[in-house]
Tab-separated table of C-alpha atoms in Angstrom:
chain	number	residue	atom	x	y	z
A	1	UNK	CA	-22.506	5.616	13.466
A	2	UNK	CA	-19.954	7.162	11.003
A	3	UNK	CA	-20.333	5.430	7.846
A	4	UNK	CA	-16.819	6.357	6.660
A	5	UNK	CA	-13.235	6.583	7.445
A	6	UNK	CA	-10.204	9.125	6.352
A	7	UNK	CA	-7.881	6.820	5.174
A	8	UNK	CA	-4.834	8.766	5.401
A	9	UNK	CA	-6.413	12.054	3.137
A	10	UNK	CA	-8.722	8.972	1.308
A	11	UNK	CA	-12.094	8.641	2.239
A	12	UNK	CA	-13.582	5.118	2.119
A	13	UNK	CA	-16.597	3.286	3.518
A	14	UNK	CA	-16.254	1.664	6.122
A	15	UNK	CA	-17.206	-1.704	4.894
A	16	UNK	CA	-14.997	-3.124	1.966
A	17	UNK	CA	-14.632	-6.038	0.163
A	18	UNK	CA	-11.687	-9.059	0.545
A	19	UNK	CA	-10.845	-10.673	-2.509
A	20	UNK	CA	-8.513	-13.510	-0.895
A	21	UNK	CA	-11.772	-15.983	-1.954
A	22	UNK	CA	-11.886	-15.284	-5.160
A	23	UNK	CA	-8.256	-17.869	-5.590
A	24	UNK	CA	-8.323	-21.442	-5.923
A	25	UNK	CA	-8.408	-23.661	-2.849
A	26	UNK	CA	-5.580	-23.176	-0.426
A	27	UNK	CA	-5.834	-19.291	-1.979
A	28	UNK	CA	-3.761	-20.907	-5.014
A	29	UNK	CA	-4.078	-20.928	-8.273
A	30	UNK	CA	-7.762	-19.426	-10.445
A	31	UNK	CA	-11.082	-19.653	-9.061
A	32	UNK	CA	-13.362	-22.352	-9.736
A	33	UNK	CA	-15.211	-20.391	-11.203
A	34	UNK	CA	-14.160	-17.027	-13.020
A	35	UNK	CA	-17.017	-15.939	-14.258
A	36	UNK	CA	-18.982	-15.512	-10.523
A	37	UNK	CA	-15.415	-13.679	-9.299
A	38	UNK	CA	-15.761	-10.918	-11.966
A	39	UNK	CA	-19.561	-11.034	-10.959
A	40	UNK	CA	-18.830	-10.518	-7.270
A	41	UNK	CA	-16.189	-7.057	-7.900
A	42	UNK	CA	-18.550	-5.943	-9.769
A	43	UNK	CA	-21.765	-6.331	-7.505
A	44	UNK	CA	-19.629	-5.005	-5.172
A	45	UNK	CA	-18.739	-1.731	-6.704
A	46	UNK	CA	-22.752	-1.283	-7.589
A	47	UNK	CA	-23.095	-1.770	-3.993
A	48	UNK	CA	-20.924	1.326	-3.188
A	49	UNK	CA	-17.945	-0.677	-2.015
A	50	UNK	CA	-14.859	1.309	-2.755
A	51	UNK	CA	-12.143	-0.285	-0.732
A	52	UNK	CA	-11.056	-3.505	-2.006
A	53	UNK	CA	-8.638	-5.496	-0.257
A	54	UNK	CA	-5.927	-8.004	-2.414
A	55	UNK	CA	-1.927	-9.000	-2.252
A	56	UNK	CA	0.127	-10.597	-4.499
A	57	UNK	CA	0.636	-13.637	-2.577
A	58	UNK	CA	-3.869	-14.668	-2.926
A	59	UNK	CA	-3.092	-16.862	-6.249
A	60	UNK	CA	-0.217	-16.037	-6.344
A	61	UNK	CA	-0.784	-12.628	-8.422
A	62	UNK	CA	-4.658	-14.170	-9.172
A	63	UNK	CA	-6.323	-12.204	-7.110
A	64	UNK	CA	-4.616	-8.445	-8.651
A	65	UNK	CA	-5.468	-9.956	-12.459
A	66	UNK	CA	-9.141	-10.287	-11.922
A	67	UNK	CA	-9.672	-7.065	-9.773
A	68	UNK	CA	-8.336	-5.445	-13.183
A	69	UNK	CA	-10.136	-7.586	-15.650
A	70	UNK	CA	-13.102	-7.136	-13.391
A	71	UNK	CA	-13.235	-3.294	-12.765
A	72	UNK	CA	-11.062	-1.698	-14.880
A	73	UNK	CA	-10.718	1.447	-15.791
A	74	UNK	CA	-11.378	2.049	-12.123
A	75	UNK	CA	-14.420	4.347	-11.540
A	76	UNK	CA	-13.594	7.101	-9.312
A	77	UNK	CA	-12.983	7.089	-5.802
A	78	UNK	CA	-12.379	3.554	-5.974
A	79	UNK	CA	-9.829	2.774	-3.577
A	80	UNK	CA	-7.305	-1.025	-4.049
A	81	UNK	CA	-5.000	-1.661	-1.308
A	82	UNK	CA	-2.450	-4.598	-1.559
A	83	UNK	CA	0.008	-6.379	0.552
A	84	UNK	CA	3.768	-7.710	-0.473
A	85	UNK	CA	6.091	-9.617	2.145
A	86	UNK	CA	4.552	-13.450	2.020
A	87	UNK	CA	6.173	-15.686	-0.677
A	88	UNK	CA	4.366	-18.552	-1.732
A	89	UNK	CA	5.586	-22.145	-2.619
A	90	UNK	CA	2.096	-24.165	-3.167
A	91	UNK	CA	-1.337	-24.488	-1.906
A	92	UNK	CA	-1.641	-23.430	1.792
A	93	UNK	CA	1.969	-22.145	2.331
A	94	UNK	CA	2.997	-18.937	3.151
A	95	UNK	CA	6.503	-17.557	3.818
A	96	UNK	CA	7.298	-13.656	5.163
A	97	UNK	CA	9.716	-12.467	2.427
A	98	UNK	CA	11.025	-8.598	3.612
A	99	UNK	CA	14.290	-8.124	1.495
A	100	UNK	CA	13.641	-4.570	0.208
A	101	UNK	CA	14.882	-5.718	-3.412
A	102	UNK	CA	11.521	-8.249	-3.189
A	103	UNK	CA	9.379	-5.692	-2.019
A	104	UNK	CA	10.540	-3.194	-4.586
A	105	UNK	CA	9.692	-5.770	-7.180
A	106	UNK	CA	6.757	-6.678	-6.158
A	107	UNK	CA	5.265	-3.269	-5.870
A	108	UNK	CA	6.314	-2.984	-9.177
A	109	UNK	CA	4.798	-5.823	-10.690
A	110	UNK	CA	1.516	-5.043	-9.148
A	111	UNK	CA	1.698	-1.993	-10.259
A	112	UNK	CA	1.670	-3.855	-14.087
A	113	UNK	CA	-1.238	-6.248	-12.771
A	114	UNK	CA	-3.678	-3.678	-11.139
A	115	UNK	CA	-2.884	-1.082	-14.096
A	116	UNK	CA	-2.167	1.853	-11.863
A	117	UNK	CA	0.410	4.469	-11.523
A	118	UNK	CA	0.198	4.084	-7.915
A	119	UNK	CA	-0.930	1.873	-5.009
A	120	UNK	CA	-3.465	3.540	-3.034
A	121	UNK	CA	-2.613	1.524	0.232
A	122	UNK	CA	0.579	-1.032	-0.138
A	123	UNK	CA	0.824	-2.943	3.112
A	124	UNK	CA	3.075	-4.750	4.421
A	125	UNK	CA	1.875	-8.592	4.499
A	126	UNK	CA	4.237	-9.505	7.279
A	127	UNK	CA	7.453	-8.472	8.926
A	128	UNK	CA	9.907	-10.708	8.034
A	129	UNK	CA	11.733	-11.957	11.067
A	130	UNK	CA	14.887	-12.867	8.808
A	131	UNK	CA	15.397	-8.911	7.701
A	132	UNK	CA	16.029	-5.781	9.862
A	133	UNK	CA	12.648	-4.512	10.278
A	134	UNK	CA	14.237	-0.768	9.905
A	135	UNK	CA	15.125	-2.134	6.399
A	136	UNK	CA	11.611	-3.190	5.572
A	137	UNK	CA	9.660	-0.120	6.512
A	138	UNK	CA	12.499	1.839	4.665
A	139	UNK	CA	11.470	0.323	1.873
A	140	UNK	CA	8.106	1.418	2.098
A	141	UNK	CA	8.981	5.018	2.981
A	142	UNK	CA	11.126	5.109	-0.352
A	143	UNK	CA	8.092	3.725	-2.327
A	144	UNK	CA	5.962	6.395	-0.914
A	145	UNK	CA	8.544	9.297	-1.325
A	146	UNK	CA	8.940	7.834	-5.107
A	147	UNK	CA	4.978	8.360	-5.584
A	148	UNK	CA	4.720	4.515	-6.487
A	149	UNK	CA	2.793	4.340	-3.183
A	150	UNK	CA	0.349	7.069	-1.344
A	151	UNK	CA	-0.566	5.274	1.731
A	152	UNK	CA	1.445	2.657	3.890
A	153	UNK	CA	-0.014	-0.243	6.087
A	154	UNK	CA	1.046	-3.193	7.822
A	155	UNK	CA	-0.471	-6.707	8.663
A	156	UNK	CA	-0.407	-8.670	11.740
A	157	UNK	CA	1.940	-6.515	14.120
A	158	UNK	CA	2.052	-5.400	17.647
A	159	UNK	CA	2.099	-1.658	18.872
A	160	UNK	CA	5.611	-1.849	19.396
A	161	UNK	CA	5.998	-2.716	15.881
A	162	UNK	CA	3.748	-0.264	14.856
A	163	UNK	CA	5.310	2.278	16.551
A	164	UNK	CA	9.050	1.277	15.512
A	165	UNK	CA	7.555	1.812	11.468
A	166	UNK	CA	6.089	5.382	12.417
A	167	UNK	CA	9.337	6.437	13.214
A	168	UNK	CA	10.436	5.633	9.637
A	169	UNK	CA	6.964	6.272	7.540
A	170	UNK	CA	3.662	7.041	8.061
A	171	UNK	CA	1.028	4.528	8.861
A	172	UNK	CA	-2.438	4.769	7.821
A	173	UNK	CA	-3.663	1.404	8.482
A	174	UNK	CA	-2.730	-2.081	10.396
A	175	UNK	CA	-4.441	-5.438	9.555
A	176	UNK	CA	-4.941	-8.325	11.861
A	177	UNK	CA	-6.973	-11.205	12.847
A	178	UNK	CA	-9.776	-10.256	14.921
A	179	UNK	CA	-13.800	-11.395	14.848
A	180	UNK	CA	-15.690	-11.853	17.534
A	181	UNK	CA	-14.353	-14.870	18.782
A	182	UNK	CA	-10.555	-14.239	18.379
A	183	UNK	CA	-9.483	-10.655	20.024
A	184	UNK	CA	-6.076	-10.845	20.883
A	185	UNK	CA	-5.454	-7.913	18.714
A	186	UNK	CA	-7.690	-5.944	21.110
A	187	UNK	CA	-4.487	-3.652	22.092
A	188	UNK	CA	-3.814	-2.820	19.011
A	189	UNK	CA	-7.854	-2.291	18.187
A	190	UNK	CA	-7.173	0.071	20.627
A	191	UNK	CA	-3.983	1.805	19.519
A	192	UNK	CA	-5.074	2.079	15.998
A	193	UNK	CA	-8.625	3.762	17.328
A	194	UNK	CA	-6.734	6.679	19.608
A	195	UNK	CA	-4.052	7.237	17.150
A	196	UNK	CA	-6.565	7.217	13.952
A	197	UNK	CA	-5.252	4.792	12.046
A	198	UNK	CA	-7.554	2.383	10.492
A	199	UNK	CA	-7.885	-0.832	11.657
A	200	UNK	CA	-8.610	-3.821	8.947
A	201	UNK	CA	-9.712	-6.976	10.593
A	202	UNK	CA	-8.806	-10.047	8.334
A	203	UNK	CA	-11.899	-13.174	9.279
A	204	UNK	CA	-13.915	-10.755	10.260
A	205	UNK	CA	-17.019	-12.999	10.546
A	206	UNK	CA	-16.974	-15.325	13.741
A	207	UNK	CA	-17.486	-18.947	12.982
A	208	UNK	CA	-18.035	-22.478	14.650
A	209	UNK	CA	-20.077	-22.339	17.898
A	210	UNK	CA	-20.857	-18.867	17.884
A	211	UNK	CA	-23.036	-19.141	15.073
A	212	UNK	CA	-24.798	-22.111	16.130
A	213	UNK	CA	-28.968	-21.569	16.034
A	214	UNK	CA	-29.204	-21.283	19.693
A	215	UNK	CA	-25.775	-19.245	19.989
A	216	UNK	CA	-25.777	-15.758	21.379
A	217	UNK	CA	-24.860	-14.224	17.635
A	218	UNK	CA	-27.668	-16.058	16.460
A	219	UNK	CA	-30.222	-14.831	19.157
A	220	UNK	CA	-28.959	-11.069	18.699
A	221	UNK	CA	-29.390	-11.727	14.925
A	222	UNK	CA	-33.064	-12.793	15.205
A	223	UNK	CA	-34.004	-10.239	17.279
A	224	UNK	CA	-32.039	-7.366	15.156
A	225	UNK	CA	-33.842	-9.162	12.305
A	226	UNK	CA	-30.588	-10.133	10.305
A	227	UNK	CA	-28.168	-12.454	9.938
A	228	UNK	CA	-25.384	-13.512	12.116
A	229	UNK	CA	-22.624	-12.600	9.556
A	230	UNK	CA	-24.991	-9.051	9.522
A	231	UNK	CA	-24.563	-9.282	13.281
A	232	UNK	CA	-21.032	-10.117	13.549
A	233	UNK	CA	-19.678	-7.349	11.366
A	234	UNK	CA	-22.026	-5.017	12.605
A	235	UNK	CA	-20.303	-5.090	16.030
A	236	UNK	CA	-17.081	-4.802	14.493
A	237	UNK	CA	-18.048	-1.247	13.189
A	238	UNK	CA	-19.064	-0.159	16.300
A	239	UNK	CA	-16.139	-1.706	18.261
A	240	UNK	CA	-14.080	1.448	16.913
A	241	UNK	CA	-14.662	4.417	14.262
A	242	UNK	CA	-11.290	3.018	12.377
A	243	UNK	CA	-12.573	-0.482	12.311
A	244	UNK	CA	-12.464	-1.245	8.320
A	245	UNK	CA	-14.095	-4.859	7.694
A	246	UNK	CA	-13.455	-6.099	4.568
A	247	UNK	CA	-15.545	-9.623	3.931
A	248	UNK	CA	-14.259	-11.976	1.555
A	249	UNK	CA	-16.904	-14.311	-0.201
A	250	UNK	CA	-16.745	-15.665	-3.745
A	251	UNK	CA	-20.108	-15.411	-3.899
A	252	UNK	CA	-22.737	-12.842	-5.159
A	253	UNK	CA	-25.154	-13.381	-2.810
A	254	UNK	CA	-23.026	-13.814	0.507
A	255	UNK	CA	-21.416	-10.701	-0.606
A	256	UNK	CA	-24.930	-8.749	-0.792
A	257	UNK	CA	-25.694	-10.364	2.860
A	258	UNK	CA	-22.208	-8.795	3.958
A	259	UNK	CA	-22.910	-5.506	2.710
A	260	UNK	CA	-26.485	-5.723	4.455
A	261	UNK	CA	-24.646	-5.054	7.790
A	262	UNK	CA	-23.950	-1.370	7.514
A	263	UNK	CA	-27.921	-1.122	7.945
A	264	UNK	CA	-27.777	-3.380	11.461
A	265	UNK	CA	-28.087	-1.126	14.260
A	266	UNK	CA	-27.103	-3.044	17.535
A	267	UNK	CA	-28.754	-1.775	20.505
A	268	UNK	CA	-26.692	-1.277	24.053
A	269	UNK	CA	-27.303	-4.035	25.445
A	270	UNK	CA	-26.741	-6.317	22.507
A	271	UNK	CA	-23.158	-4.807	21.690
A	272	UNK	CA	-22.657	-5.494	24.845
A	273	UNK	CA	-23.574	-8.921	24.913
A	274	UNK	CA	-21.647	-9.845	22.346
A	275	UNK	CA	-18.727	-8.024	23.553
A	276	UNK	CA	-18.750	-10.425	26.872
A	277	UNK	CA	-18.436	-13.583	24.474
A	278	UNK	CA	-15.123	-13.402	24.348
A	279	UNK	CA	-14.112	-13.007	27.776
């Protein structure tokens, strides 16, 4: 299994890091405690993560200040993708924002927070229904033409949508919801895997029944001799050679677990297996 992905002309590993958890509940406000989030970005670089995941809307702006405190001046290589597009009004509540004024601002001011020059990979958190789409991924093709911005990616869309922004810019990367249980981005799984653009599944770990003791994620993961989060990301990387998981935990050791699965080797008939749960 390929254990990395050309992002655009950036190679990353192919398991990254989340840092939505490191917020307050309801992904608001600081963490409870700070200490353990700097801890975790930094166990995760030493663990050879180099693609971390943020926005400006986990906090708000939270997320971005620690990744800097935390790991800055960046080593090299290190790659920090963010999102812009959701504003938020309190704990919990999320709003698609698109005006390209907002965006431009926001890139801008996470620009200040991350201390870079330029956003590796500035996605867009969601296409806001309220604004000309056209307007939107302008936006982002100005940002990249302006050097503010080298790679472009967009959250929770269709193919169509997709599509409709590659007409405008160039996409290296979509992220939506999809784990073992929930696959109704499977179309676009497959879109993003023939057209090479990497695909960054937000929850990637399955939860509830599936990872009862006597569920089928659990059986695989005794017999594989690792855990079911192990398990469940495992099959996400060999779902598709663009599939970029990026695990969010606040926690040291739940992050060291995560990282654990690029070393899980599913057999055929356990990838398949696990592939029929959903049906």
């Amino acid at each position: 299994m390929t254990t990395t992905f050309n992002l655009g002309d950036t190679v990353v590993h192919r398991l990254g890091y989340g840092a939505m958890q490191l917020t307050g509940k309801g992904v608001w406000g600081p963490p409870r405690d700070p200490a353990e989030a700097l801890r975790v970005l930094r166990r995760a670089v030493e663990l050879g993560v180099d693609f971390i995941d943020t926005a400006d809307a986990y906090g708000p702006y939270v997320s971005e200040e620690l990744i800097a405190q935390a790991l800055h001046p960046y080593p090299a290589g290190l790659v920090i993708a963010t999102k812009a597009g959701l504003a938020r009004t309190g704990p919990g509540e999320w709003h698609p924002l698109g005006r390209p004024e907002y965006l431009r601002q926001q890139c801008e001011m996470s620009l200040r927070r991350l201390k870079v020059d330029r956003i590796e990979l500035f996605q867009l958190h969601r296409i806001d229904p309220q604004v000309p789409a056209a307007e939107q991924f302008g936006l982002l093709r100005d940002l990249q033409k302006e050097g503010k911005v080298r790679h472009v990616g967009l959250s929770e869309v269709s193919v169509a949508e997709i599509e409709a922004a590659r007409k405008v810019v160039p996409i290296a990367s979509v992220q939506n919801l999809y784990n073992l249980q929930n696959r109704r981005a499977e179309p676009v799984v497959d879109y993003c895997d023939k057209e090479g653009i990497g695909f960054i599944p937000w929850f990637p770990i399955a939860s509830g029944k599936l990872l009862d003791p006597d569920g089928p994620v659990a059986k695989v993961a005794k017999a594989a001799g690792a855990t079911a989060s192990q398990v469940s990301l495992a099959w996400l990387l060999r779902r598709s050679k663009t599939m970029l998981p990026i695990p969010g935990t606040s926690s040291v050791a739940h992050l060291e677990e995560n990282c654990g699965a690029g070393k899980v080797e599913l057999s055929d008939a356990q990838y398949e297996a696990l592939k029929g749960i959903a049906r």
